[in-house]
PDB file of C-alpha atoms in Angstrom:
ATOM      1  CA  UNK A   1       0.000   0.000   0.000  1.00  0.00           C
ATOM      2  CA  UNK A   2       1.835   3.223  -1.318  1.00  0.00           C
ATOM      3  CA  UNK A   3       2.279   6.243   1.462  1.00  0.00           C
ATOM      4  CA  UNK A   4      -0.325   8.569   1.768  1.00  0.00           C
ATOM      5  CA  UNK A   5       0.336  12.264   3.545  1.00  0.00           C
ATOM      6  CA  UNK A   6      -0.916  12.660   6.542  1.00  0.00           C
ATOM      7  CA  UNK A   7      -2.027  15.694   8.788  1.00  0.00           C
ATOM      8  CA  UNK A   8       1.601  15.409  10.140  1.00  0.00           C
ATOM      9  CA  UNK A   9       3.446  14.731   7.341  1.00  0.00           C
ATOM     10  CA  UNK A  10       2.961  17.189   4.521  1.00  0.00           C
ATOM     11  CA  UNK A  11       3.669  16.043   0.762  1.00  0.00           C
ATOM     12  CA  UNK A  12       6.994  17.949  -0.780  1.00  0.00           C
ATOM     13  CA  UNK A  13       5.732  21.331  -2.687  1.00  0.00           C
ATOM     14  CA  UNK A  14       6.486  20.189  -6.345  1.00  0.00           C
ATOM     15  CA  UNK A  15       5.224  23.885  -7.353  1.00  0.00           C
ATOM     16  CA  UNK A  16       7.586  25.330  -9.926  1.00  0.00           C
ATOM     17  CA  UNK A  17       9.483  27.843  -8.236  1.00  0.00           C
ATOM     18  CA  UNK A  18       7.738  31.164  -7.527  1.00  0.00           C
ATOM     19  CA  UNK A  19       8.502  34.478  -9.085  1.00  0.00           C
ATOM     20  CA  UNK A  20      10.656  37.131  -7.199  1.00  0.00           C
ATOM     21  CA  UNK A  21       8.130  38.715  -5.147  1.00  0.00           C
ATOM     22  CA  UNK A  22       8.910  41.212  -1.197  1.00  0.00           C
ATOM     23  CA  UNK A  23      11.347  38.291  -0.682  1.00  0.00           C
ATOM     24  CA  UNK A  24      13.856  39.721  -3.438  1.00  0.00           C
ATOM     25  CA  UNK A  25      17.037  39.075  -1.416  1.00  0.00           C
ATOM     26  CA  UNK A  26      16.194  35.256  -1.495  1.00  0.00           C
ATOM     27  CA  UNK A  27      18.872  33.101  -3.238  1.00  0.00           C
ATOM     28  CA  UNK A  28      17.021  31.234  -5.945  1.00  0.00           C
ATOM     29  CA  UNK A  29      16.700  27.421  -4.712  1.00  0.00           C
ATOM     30  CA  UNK A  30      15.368  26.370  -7.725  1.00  0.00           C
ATOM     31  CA  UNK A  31      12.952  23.403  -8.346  1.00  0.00           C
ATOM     32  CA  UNK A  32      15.031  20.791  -6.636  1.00  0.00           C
ATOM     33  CA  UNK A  33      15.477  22.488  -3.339  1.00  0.00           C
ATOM     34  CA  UNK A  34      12.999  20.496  -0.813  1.00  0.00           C
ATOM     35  CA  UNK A  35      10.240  22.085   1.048  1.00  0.00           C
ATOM     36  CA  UNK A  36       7.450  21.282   2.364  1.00  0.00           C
ATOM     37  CA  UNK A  37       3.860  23.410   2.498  1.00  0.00           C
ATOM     38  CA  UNK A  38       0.768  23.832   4.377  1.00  0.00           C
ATOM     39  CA  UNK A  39      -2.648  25.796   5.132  1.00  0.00           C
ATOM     40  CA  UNK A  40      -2.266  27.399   7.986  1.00  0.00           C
ATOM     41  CA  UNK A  41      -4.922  29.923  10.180  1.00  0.00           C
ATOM     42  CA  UNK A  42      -2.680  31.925  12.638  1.00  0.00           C
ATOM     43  CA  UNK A  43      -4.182  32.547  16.197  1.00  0.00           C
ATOM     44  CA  UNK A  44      -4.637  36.241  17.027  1.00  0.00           C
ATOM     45  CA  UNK A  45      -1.697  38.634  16.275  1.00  0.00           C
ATOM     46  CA  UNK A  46      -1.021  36.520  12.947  1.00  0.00           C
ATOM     47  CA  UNK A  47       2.823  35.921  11.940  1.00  0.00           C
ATOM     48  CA  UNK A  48       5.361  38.383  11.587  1.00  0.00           C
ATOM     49  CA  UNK A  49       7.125  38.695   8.663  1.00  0.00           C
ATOM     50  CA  UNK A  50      10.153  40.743   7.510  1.00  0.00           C
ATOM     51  CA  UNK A  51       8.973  42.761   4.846  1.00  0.00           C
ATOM     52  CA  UNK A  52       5.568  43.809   5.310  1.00  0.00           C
ATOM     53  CA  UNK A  53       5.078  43.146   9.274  1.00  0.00           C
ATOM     54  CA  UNK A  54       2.088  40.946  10.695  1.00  0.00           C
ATOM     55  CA  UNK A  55       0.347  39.018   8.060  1.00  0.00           C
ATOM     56  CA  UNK A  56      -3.376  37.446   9.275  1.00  0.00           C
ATOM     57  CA  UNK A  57      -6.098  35.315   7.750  1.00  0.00           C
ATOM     58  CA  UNK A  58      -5.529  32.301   5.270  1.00  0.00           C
ATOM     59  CA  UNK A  59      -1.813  31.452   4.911  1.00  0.00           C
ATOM     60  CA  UNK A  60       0.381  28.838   3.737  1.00  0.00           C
ATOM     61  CA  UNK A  61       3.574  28.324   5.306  1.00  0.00           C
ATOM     62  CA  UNK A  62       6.391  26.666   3.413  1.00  0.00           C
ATOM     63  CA  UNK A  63       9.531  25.113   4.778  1.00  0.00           C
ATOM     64  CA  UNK A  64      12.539  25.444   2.796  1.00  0.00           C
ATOM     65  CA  UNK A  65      16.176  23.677   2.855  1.00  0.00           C
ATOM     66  CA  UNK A  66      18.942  25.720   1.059  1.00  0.00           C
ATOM     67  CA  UNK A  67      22.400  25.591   1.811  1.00  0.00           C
ATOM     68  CA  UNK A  68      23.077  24.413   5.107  1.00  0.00           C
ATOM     69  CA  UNK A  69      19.488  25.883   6.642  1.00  0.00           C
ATOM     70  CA  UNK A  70      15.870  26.053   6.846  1.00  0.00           C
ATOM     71  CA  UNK A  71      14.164  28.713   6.184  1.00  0.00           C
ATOM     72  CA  UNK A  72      10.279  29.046   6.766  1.00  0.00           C
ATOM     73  CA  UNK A  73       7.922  31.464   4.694  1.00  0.00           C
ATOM     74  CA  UNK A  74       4.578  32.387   4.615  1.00  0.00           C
ATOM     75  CA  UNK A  75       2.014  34.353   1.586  1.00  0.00           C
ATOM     76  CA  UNK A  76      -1.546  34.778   1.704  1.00  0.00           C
ATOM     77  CA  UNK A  77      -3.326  31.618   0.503  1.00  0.00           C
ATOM     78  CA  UNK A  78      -3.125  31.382  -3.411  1.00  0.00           C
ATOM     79  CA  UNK A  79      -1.006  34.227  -4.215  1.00  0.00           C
ATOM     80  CA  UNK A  80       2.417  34.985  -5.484  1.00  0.00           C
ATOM     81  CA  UNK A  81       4.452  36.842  -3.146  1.00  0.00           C
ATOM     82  CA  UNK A  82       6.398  34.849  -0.446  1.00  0.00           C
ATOM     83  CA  UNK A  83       7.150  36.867   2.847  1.00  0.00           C
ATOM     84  CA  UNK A  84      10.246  35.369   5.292  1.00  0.00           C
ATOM     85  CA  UNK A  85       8.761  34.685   8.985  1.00  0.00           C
ATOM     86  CA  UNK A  86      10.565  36.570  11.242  1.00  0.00           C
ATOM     87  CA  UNK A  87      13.027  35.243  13.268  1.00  0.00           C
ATOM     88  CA  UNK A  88      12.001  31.623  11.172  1.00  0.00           C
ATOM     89  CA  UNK A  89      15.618  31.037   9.668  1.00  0.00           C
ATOM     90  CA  UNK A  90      18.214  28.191  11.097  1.00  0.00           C
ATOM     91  CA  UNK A  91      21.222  26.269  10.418  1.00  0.00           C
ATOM     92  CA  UNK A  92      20.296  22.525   9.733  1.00  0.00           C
ATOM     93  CA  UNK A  93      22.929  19.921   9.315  1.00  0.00           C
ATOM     94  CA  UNK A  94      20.665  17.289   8.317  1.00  0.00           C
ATOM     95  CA  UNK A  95      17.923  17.683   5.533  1.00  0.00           C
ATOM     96  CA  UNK A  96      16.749  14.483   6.624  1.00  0.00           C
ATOM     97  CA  UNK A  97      15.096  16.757   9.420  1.00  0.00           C
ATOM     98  CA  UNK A  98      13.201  18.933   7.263  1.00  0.00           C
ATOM     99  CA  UNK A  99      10.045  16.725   7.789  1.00  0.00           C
ATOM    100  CA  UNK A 100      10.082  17.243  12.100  1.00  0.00           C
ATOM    101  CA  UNK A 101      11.120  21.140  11.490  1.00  0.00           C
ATOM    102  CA  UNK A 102       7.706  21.717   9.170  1.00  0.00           C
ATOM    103  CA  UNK A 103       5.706  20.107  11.257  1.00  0.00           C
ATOM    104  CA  UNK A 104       6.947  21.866  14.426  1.00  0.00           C
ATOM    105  CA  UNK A 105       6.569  24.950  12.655  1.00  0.00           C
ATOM    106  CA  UNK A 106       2.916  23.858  11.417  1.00  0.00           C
ATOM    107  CA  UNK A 107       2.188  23.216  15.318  1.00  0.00           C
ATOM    108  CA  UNK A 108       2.997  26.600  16.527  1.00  0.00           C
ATOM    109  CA  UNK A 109       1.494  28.634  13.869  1.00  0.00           C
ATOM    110  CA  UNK A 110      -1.663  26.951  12.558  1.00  0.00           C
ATOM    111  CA  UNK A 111      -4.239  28.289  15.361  1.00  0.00           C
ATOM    112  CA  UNK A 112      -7.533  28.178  13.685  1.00  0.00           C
ATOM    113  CA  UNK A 113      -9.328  28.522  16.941  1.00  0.00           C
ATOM    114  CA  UNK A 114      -7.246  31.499  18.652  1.00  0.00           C
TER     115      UNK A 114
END
């Protein structure tokens, strides 16, 4: 029976990469850097972000490995621009770990009910 993704275990974002959006100074990962992405609802006070401050509402938060560290990002459900969380960037030795860092990071921000 083949794998199926589970709440905890989000499915790699096979999205071709997104344009340059707020998050110019990005390096470009390219389509074969991993991530992984989910819906998220923030509790009250939303997530802060480095370029345009406290973002609310319907998000999706994406978990990056580049380079040595993970990097997490959020954009308003369904649109283009990517905006780094603040204070969401990390050395990670082992992109094995990717999988436990998302879903952390899922755990702490997705509060639908406050």
């Amino acid at each position: 029976m083949p794998d199926e993704p589970t709440p905890d275990k989000a499915a790699p974002d096979k999205a071709a990469p997104e344009k340059a959006g707020p998050d110019k100074g990005a390096p470009d990962k390219g389509a074969d850097a991993p991530s992984r992405s989910a819906d998220i609802v923030p509790g009250p006070g939303g997530v802060m972000t480095d370029e345009v401050g406290v973002v609310t509402g319907e998000l999706t938060l994406r978990t990056e490995y580049a380079d040595g560290r993970v990097t997490l990002r959020v954009q308003y459900k369904d649109a283009d621009e990517w905006y780094a969380v603040t204070g969401g960037s990390a050395p990670l030795t082992d992109p094995a770990a990717l999988d436990a860092v998302h879903t952390i990071a899922v755990g702490l921000l997705n509060r639908p009910d406050g």
